[in-house]
Amino acid sequence: MQSWHAAYAIARDTPAPLPAEPTPTAGAVGRVAAAPARARSAVPAFDTAAMDGYAIAGPGPWTLSGRILAGPAAGGPALAAGTAVEIATGAVVPAGAEAVLPYECAHRRGQTVTGAVGPRDHIRRAGADVPAGDLVVPAGRVVTATGAAAALQAGVEQLWTVRPPSVTLLVTGDEVVTAGPPGPGQVRDVFTGLVEAVGSRAGGHVRDARHVPDRPDRLRTCLDAATTDVVVVTGASSAGAADHLHTVLGTRDATWHVCGVACRPGHPQGLATLPDGRWVVSLPGNPYAGLVAALTLLEPLLRALAGRPAELLRMPVTGTARLVPDGVRIAPARHDGTILPGTGSGSLHVAASADVLVVLPSAWTSGAEADVLVVP
């Protein structure tokens, strides 16, 4: 049985990021850039008017010679001294223009414009924001919507990004129902939503989720059929009569990296790889214990595969908790580090009111710092 910190580190540090693939920039949001991207065109790409008004050349008064609106047309012939054109924000400034005189600073009478030019010329010069060739998306950064928009503005239509890890979820148990309120002897599937949330936050996505009865042949069939990078199995991971995962993985020559964790709740969790490279994450069937395991093993694993860093937060924690000799207690807490009392491995009620789960070693005392897992 691994210590909790060792198990978390194995899930975080063992996998390599998945291969990179070309991705349309607009569709790269949420992915990690696998290679730097540089501006293909300057921003702005041309001298452009920053205000509505008049592009002017030389000292005034100025004689109007036309109008330029924003659009693909060029800025027209060069302005001679003493002339001006009416111009819209975003339009190409013609050659020879020294400034844009905003409407509010100008006076027009017929075809003559007068006014005082201030300290600013109200012209955004080509490349003033981003010169062509400048770095716009560094490698290793999660592409945000704003970052993608900025890259598109600089002419970058494609990024190389780490392929997001795909997940198959197998929810085991004859007692589990996937829809409607549970009847006598039944429990509602709560893992599908939790795993989807953790997966999405870590940069992965659940491609398939299905219920599997407590039969080793059905579990083996579903495991063999899964074509995703990661297979998450809920339940079936302990030593009971209906727990078949260890036996099934043994028939498939799986390698265990984590087989049990010294924590409460959530100790019968595990992480394994199949010979074909697929990862298997085992979550206990009790809902709160399963949540703990998802944050301990599944989230750092998916973040590593997606190319995202996974670093634990720390904060002072206050309150009381039943500590675990030679292990850690994982307790729900508020954002200020105050422990919430009264939770068991089978209930999500207290965890649903929490902001974080705190990882409390056996020597922890109230007020001391502890590692923190953010509740999805």
Short mmCIF file of C-alpha atoms in Angstrom, two decimals:
data_model
loop_
_atom_site.label_atom_id
_atom_site.label_comp_id
_atom_site.label_asym_id
_atom_site.label_seq_id
_atom_site.Cartn_x
_atom_site.Cartn_y
_atom_site.Cartn_z
CA MET A 1 0.00 0.00 0.00
CA GLN A 2 1.42 3.37 -1.06
CA SER A 3 1.47 6.49 1.07
CA TRP A 4 -0.99 9.09 -0.17
CA HIS A 5 1.72 11.52 -1.29
CA ALA A 6 3.62 8.76 -3.10
CA ALA A 7 0.44 7.64 -4.89
CA TYR A 8 -0.36 11.19 -5.98
CA ALA A 9 3.21 11.67 -7.22
CA ILE A 10 3.11 8.41 -9.20
CA ALA A 11 -0.10 9.44 -10.95
CA ARG A 12 1.31 12.90 -11.65
CA ASP A 13 4.86 12.01 -12.70
CA THR A 14 4.71 8.59 -14.39
CA PRO A 15 2.69 9.36 -17.56
CA ALA A 16 4.15 11.28 -20.46
CA PRO A 17 1.98 13.78 -22.33
CA LEU A 18 0.05 12.32 -25.24
CA PRO A 19 1.28 13.05 -28.80
CA ALA A 20 0.77 16.50 -30.28
CA GLU A 21 -1.58 17.09 -33.19
CA PRO A 22 -2.41 20.05 -35.43
CA THR A 23 -5.51 21.84 -34.18
CA PRO A 24 -7.52 24.71 -35.68
CA THR A 25 -6.80 27.67 -33.42
CA ALA A 26 -10.47 28.35 -32.75
CA GLY A 27 -10.88 24.73 -31.58
CA ALA A 28 -7.76 24.65 -29.41
CA VAL A 29 -9.32 26.33 -26.36
CA GLY A 30 -8.69 24.23 -23.26
CA ARG A 31 -5.84 22.27 -24.82
CA VAL A 32 -2.15 22.66 -24.01
CA ALA A 33 0.10 24.14 -26.68
CA ALA A 34 2.75 21.56 -27.60
CA ALA A 35 4.87 23.99 -29.60
CA PRO A 36 5.27 27.78 -29.60
CA ALA A 37 3.27 29.77 -32.15
CA ARG A 38 4.51 33.02 -33.65
CA ALA A 39 2.61 35.83 -35.32
CA ARG A 40 2.28 35.28 -39.04
CA SER A 41 1.21 38.87 -39.55
CA ALA A 42 1.76 42.07 -37.58
CA VAL A 43 -0.95 43.50 -35.31
CA PRO A 44 -2.15 45.89 -36.57
CA ALA A 45 -1.30 44.70 -40.07
CA PHE A 46 -1.46 48.28 -41.37
CA ASP A 47 -1.58 51.83 -40.06
CA THR A 48 -5.15 52.16 -38.83
CA ALA A 49 -7.29 54.98 -37.45
CA ALA A 50 -7.84 54.74 -33.71
CA MET A 51 -10.68 57.32 -33.74
CA ASP A 52 -13.45 58.52 -36.05
CA GLY A 53 -12.45 61.87 -37.54
CA TYR A 54 -10.15 63.25 -40.24
CA ALA A 55 -6.77 61.99 -41.39
CA ILE A 56 -4.70 65.14 -41.95
CA ALA A 57 -1.38 66.07 -43.55
CA GLY A 58 0.63 69.21 -42.88
CA PRO A 59 -0.60 72.27 -41.00
CA GLY A 60 -4.29 73.31 -41.15
CA PRO A 61 -6.71 74.37 -42.28
CA TRP A 62 -7.24 71.21 -44.36
CA THR A 63 -9.25 70.68 -47.50
CA LEU A 64 -11.28 67.47 -47.60
CA SER A 65 -10.58 65.14 -50.50
CA GLY A 66 -12.71 62.09 -49.72
CA ARG A 67 -13.78 59.48 -47.16
CA ILE A 68 -12.27 56.17 -46.07
CA LEU A 69 -14.32 53.55 -44.22
CA ALA A 70 -13.08 50.36 -42.54
CA GLY A 71 -12.82 47.46 -44.94
CA PRO A 72 -10.53 45.69 -47.37
CA ALA A 73 -9.97 48.70 -49.64
CA ALA A 74 -6.56 50.37 -49.47
CA GLY A 75 -6.14 53.78 -47.89
CA GLY A 76 -6.19 55.62 -51.21
CA PRO A 77 -3.61 58.01 -52.65
CA ALA A 78 -1.10 59.71 -50.42
CA LEU A 79 -2.29 62.90 -48.73
CA ALA A 80 -0.65 66.15 -49.76
CA ALA A 81 0.10 68.82 -47.18
CA GLY A 82 -3.00 70.86 -46.33
CA THR A 83 -5.44 68.06 -47.27
CA ALA A 84 -7.52 65.61 -45.25
CA VAL A 85 -9.88 62.66 -45.65
CA GLU A 86 -12.76 61.74 -43.40
CA ILE A 87 -11.89 58.40 -41.82
CA ALA A 88 -13.60 55.75 -39.69
CA THR A 89 -12.08 53.86 -36.75
CA GLY A 90 -10.25 50.80 -38.06
CA ALA A 91 -9.84 52.13 -41.59
CA VAL A 92 -6.47 52.13 -43.38
CA VAL A 93 -4.70 55.44 -42.86
CA PRO A 94 -3.43 56.79 -46.20
CA ALA A 95 0.23 57.45 -46.77
CA GLY A 96 1.26 60.99 -45.87
CA ALA A 97 -1.22 61.29 -42.98
CA GLU A 98 0.40 62.65 -39.85
CA ALA A 99 -2.52 62.28 -37.45
CA VAL A 100 -6.23 61.61 -37.13
CA LEU A 101 -8.11 64.64 -35.84
CA PRO A 102 -11.12 63.28 -33.88
CA TYR A 103 -14.53 64.72 -34.68
CA GLU A 104 -14.76 66.21 -31.20
CA CYS A 105 -11.51 68.16 -31.77
CA ALA A 106 -12.41 69.35 -35.28
CA HIS A 107 -14.67 71.96 -36.88
CA ARG A 108 -15.90 71.44 -40.40
CA ARG A 109 -17.38 74.05 -42.67
CA GLY A 110 -18.13 72.76 -46.13
CA GLN A 111 -14.96 71.07 -47.40
CA THR A 112 -12.68 72.80 -44.93
CA VAL A 113 -11.60 71.34 -41.59
CA THR A 114 -9.91 73.21 -38.77
CA GLY A 115 -8.81 72.13 -35.32
CA ALA A 116 -5.94 71.70 -32.91
CA VAL A 117 -3.81 68.54 -33.07
CA GLY A 118 -3.19 67.16 -29.59
CA PRO A 119 -0.24 65.21 -28.23
CA ARG A 120 -1.57 61.90 -29.63
CA ASP A 121 -1.81 61.17 -33.33
CA HIS A 122 -4.65 58.60 -32.93
CA ILE A 123 -3.02 56.26 -35.42
CA ARG A 124 -2.26 52.66 -34.49
CA ARG A 125 0.94 51.94 -36.38
CA ALA A 126 1.50 48.63 -38.14
CA GLY A 127 3.12 46.13 -35.77
CA ALA A 128 2.79 48.42 -32.76
CA ASP A 129 1.00 45.71 -30.76
CA VAL A 130 2.62 42.57 -32.17
CA PRO A 131 5.41 42.56 -34.78
CA ALA A 132 5.34 39.68 -37.26
CA GLY A 133 7.30 36.75 -35.84
CA ASP A 134 6.68 37.59 -32.19
CA LEU A 135 5.67 34.78 -29.83
CA VAL A 136 1.90 34.72 -29.36
CA VAL A 137 1.33 31.28 -27.76
CA PRO A 138 4.15 29.74 -25.70
CA ALA A 139 4.54 25.96 -25.48
CA GLY A 140 3.11 24.39 -22.35
CA ARG A 141 0.36 26.93 -21.80
CA VAL A 142 -3.33 26.08 -21.74
CA VAL A 143 -4.93 27.87 -24.69
CA THR A 144 -7.60 30.23 -23.39
CA ALA A 145 -10.38 31.77 -25.45
CA THR A 146 -8.58 35.11 -25.28
CA GLY A 147 -5.29 33.51 -26.25
CA ALA A 148 -6.88 31.80 -29.25
CA ALA A 149 -8.48 35.08 -30.33
CA ALA A 150 -5.14 36.88 -30.04
CA ALA A 151 -3.45 34.16 -32.11
CA LEU A 152 -6.12 34.44 -34.81
CA GLN A 153 -5.64 38.21 -34.80
CA ALA A 154 -1.97 37.57 -35.55
CA GLY A 155 -2.79 35.29 -38.47
CA VAL A 156 -2.24 31.97 -36.67
CA GLU A 157 -4.88 29.57 -38.00
CA GLN A 158 -3.40 26.35 -36.55
CA LEU A 159 -1.71 25.35 -33.32
CA TRP A 160 0.09 22.18 -32.31
CA THR A 161 -1.59 20.96 -29.13
CA VAL A 162 -1.34 17.92 -26.87
CA ARG A 163 -4.13 15.49 -27.67
CA PRO A 164 -6.66 15.47 -24.81
CA PRO A 165 -6.86 12.12 -23.02
CA SER A 166 -10.04 10.13 -23.61
CA VAL A 167 -11.77 8.21 -20.84
CA THR A 168 -14.08 5.20 -20.62
CA LEU A 169 -16.04 4.95 -17.37
CA LEU A 170 -17.24 1.54 -16.16
CA VAL A 171 -19.63 1.83 -13.21
CA THR A 172 -19.89 -1.63 -11.67
CA GLY A 173 -22.46 -3.06 -9.31
CA ASP A 174 -25.76 -4.97 -9.53
CA GLU A 175 -27.17 -2.49 -7.04
CA VAL A 176 -26.47 0.56 -9.21
CA VAL A 177 -29.23 2.26 -11.20
CA THR A 178 -28.38 4.89 -13.78
CA ALA A 179 -31.71 6.73 -13.91
CA GLY A 180 -34.56 7.54 -11.57
CA PRO A 181 -34.72 7.26 -7.78
CA PRO A 182 -33.23 4.07 -6.33
CA GLY A 183 -35.54 1.42 -4.90
CA PRO A 184 -34.91 -0.99 -2.02
CA GLY A 185 -31.41 -2.40 -2.23
CA GLN A 186 -30.42 -0.01 -5.01
CA VAL A 187 -28.12 3.01 -5.18
CA ARG A 188 -28.02 5.76 -7.76
CA ASP A 189 -24.99 6.14 -10.04
CA VAL A 190 -23.23 9.31 -8.88
CA PHE A 191 -19.89 8.67 -10.52
CA THR A 192 -20.67 9.57 -14.11
CA GLY A 193 -21.11 13.27 -13.35
CA LEU A 194 -18.16 13.37 -10.96
CA VAL A 195 -15.75 11.68 -13.35
CA GLU A 196 -16.91 13.87 -16.24
CA ALA A 197 -16.31 16.99 -14.12
CA VAL A 198 -12.87 15.88 -12.93
CA GLY A 199 -11.95 14.79 -16.45
CA SER A 200 -13.00 18.07 -18.02
CA ARG A 201 -11.14 20.11 -15.42
CA ALA A 202 -7.99 18.06 -16.00
CA GLY A 203 -8.11 18.48 -19.77
CA GLY A 204 -9.65 15.12 -20.70
CA HIS A 205 -13.08 13.98 -21.79
CA VAL A 206 -15.29 10.97 -21.04
CA ARG A 207 -16.05 9.33 -24.38
CA ASP A 208 -18.10 6.43 -23.04
CA ALA A 209 -19.81 5.66 -19.73
CA ARG A 210 -21.67 2.45 -19.03
CA HIS A 211 -23.02 0.29 -16.21
CA VAL A 212 -21.42 -3.14 -15.75
CA PRO A 213 -23.04 -5.93 -13.68
CA ASP A 214 -21.04 -7.75 -11.02
CA ARG A 215 -19.77 -10.46 -13.37
CA PRO A 216 -16.10 -10.92 -14.21
CA ASP A 217 -16.84 -11.86 -17.82
CA ARG A 218 -18.82 -8.66 -18.39
CA LEU A 219 -16.13 -6.54 -16.78
CA ARG A 220 -13.47 -8.28 -18.89
CA THR A 221 -15.48 -7.73 -22.08
CA CYS A 222 -16.04 -4.03 -21.35
CA LEU A 223 -12.40 -3.52 -20.40
CA ASP A 224 -11.19 -5.18 -23.60
CA ALA A 225 -13.62 -3.14 -25.72
CA ALA A 226 -12.52 0.22 -24.35
CA THR A 227 -10.35 2.07 -26.89
CA THR A 228 -9.67 5.19 -24.81
CA ASP A 229 -6.44 6.29 -23.17
CA VAL A 230 -7.85 5.74 -19.67
CA VAL A 231 -10.40 3.30 -18.27
CA VAL A 232 -11.97 4.25 -14.94
CA VAL A 233 -13.63 1.44 -12.99
CA THR A 234 -15.80 2.28 -9.98
CA GLY A 235 -16.32 -0.42 -7.38
CA ALA A 236 -15.00 -3.95 -7.93
CA SER A 237 -11.68 -2.91 -6.41
CA SER A 238 -11.76 -4.33 -2.89
CA ALA A 239 -11.59 -7.96 -1.73
CA GLY A 240 -15.29 -8.82 -1.59
CA ALA A 241 -17.12 -11.58 -3.45
CA ALA A 242 -18.31 -9.09 -6.10
CA ASP A 243 -14.93 -7.36 -6.54
CA HIS A 244 -13.42 -8.75 -9.75
CA LEU A 245 -11.11 -6.02 -11.04
CA HIS A 246 -7.86 -7.39 -9.66
CA THR A 247 -8.60 -10.84 -11.08
CA VAL A 248 -9.56 -9.43 -14.48
CA LEU A 249 -6.46 -7.23 -14.68
CA GLY A 250 -4.34 -10.22 -13.69
CA THR A 251 -5.60 -12.13 -16.73
CA ARG A 252 -4.58 -9.17 -18.89
CA ASP A 253 -1.02 -8.93 -17.51
CA ALA A 254 -1.61 -5.44 -16.12
CA THR A 255 1.14 -3.64 -14.23
CA TRP A 256 0.08 -2.06 -10.95
CA HIS A 257 1.67 1.28 -10.12
CA VAL A 258 -0.56 1.96 -7.12
CA CYS A 259 -2.45 -0.84 -5.39
CA GLY A 260 -4.06 0.63 -2.29
CA VAL A 261 -3.35 3.95 -0.63
CA ALA A 262 -2.80 4.67 3.07
CA CYS A 263 -5.67 7.12 3.42
CA ARG A 264 -9.15 7.25 4.87
CA PRO A 265 -11.45 7.22 3.10
CA GLY A 266 -10.44 5.78 -0.26
CA HIS A 267 -7.75 3.24 0.58
CA PRO A 268 -8.81 0.53 -1.99
CA GLN A 269 -7.94 2.72 -4.98
CA GLY A 270 -5.43 1.82 -7.63
CA LEU A 271 -3.61 2.73 -10.83
CA ALA A 272 -2.45 0.21 -13.43
CA THR A 273 -1.36 0.01 -17.06
CA LEU A 274 -2.31 -2.63 -19.61
CA PRO A 275 0.30 -4.02 -22.04
CA ASP A 276 -1.16 -1.88 -24.86
CA GLY A 277 -0.49 1.32 -22.88
CA ARG A 278 -3.99 2.04 -21.63
CA TRP A 279 -4.27 3.30 -18.06
CA VAL A 280 -6.75 1.83 -15.58
CA VAL A 281 -7.88 3.84 -12.56
CA SER A 282 -9.73 2.00 -9.84
CA LEU A 283 -12.13 4.04 -7.68
CA PRO A 284 -13.81 2.66 -4.56
CA GLY A 285 -17.57 2.20 -4.86
CA ASN A 286 -18.47 4.32 -1.84
CA PRO A 287 -19.18 7.79 -3.26
CA TYR A 288 -17.03 9.95 -0.97
CA ALA A 289 -14.18 7.44 -1.08
CA GLY A 290 -14.53 7.41 -4.87
CA LEU A 291 -14.33 11.21 -4.99
CA VAL A 292 -11.16 11.13 -2.90
CA ALA A 293 -9.62 8.57 -5.26
CA ALA A 294 -10.63 10.56 -8.34
CA LEU A 295 -8.77 13.59 -6.98
CA THR A 296 -5.81 11.49 -5.78
CA LEU A 297 -5.15 9.41 -8.91
CA LEU A 298 -7.44 10.27 -11.82
CA GLU A 299 -7.02 14.04 -11.92
CA PRO A 300 -3.19 14.13 -11.76
CA LEU A 301 -3.04 11.27 -14.29
CA LEU A 302 -5.24 13.10 -16.79
CA ARG A 303 -3.41 16.37 -16.25
CA ALA A 304 -0.10 14.64 -16.99
CA LEU A 305 -1.48 13.03 -20.16
CA ALA A 306 -2.92 16.39 -21.25
CA GLY A 307 0.42 18.15 -20.68
CA ARG A 308 -0.86 20.22 -17.76
CA PRO A 309 1.10 20.71 -14.54
CA ALA A 310 -0.48 19.33 -11.38
CA GLU A 311 0.74 21.02 -8.23
CA LEU A 312 -0.81 20.61 -4.81
CA LEU A 313 -2.02 23.69 -2.97
CA ARG A 314 -1.34 24.16 0.74
CA MET A 315 -3.19 26.18 3.35
CA PRO A 316 -3.58 26.41 7.14
CA VAL A 317 -6.33 24.07 8.33
CA THR A 318 -8.28 24.42 11.57
CA GLY A 319 -10.74 22.18 13.37
CA THR A 320 -10.82 18.59 14.53
CA ALA A 321 -10.54 15.32 12.62
CA ARG A 322 -10.03 11.66 13.45
CA LEU A 323 -6.47 11.17 12.26
CA VAL A 324 -5.14 7.96 10.73
CA PRO A 325 -2.01 6.35 12.19
CA ASP A 326 0.55 5.77 9.44
CA GLY A 327 -1.73 7.38 6.89
CA VAL A 328 -3.74 10.49 6.10
CA ARG A 329 -7.28 11.58 6.79
CA ILE A 330 -8.94 13.39 3.88
CA ALA A 331 -11.62 15.71 5.19
CA PRO A 332 -13.94 18.27 3.59
CA ALA A 333 -13.30 21.90 4.50
CA ARG A 334 -14.35 25.43 3.63
CA HIS A 335 -12.24 27.78 1.53
CA ASP A 336 -10.78 29.26 4.72
CA GLY A 337 -9.49 25.86 5.86
CA THR A 338 -12.17 25.14 8.46
CA ILE A 339 -12.91 21.41 8.62
CA LEU A 340 -16.54 20.40 8.16
CA PRO A 341 -17.55 17.64 10.58
CA GLY A 342 -19.63 14.55 10.04
CA THR A 343 -18.77 12.71 6.84
CA GLY A 344 -18.47 9.03 6.00
CA SER A 345 -17.10 7.20 2.98
CA GLY A 346 -20.59 6.55 1.60
CA SER A 347 -22.03 10.07 1.69
CA LEU A 348 -21.38 13.12 -0.47
CA HIS A 349 -23.60 15.42 1.56
CA VAL A 350 -20.84 17.17 3.55
CA ALA A 351 -18.43 17.17 0.61
CA ALA A 352 -21.10 18.95 -1.45
CA SER A 353 -20.94 21.81 1.05
CA ALA A 354 -17.15 21.94 0.99
CA ASP A 355 -14.81 23.96 -1.19
CA VAL A 356 -11.77 21.72 -0.71
CA LEU A 357 -10.65 18.41 0.70
CA VAL A 358 -7.70 18.67 3.09
CA VAL A 359 -5.06 15.97 3.40
CA LEU A 360 -4.22 15.58 7.09
CA PRO A 361 -1.18 13.50 8.11
CA SER A 362 -1.14 11.66 11.42
CA ALA A 363 0.97 14.41 13.05
CA TRP A 364 -1.31 17.26 11.94
CA THR A 365 -2.53 19.73 14.58
CA SER A 366 -5.17 22.42 14.20
CA GLY A 367 -3.72 25.51 12.54
CA ALA A 368 -0.94 23.66 10.73
CA GLU A 369 -0.74 23.67 6.94
CA ALA A 370 -1.99 20.75 4.87
CA ASP A 371 -2.26 19.84 1.20
CA VAL A 372 -5.53 20.75 -0.47
CA LEU A 373 -7.64 19.17 -3.21
CA VAL A 374 -10.27 21.37 -4.86
CA VAL A 375 -13.78 19.89 -4.91
CA PRO A 376 -15.18 19.68 -8.47
#
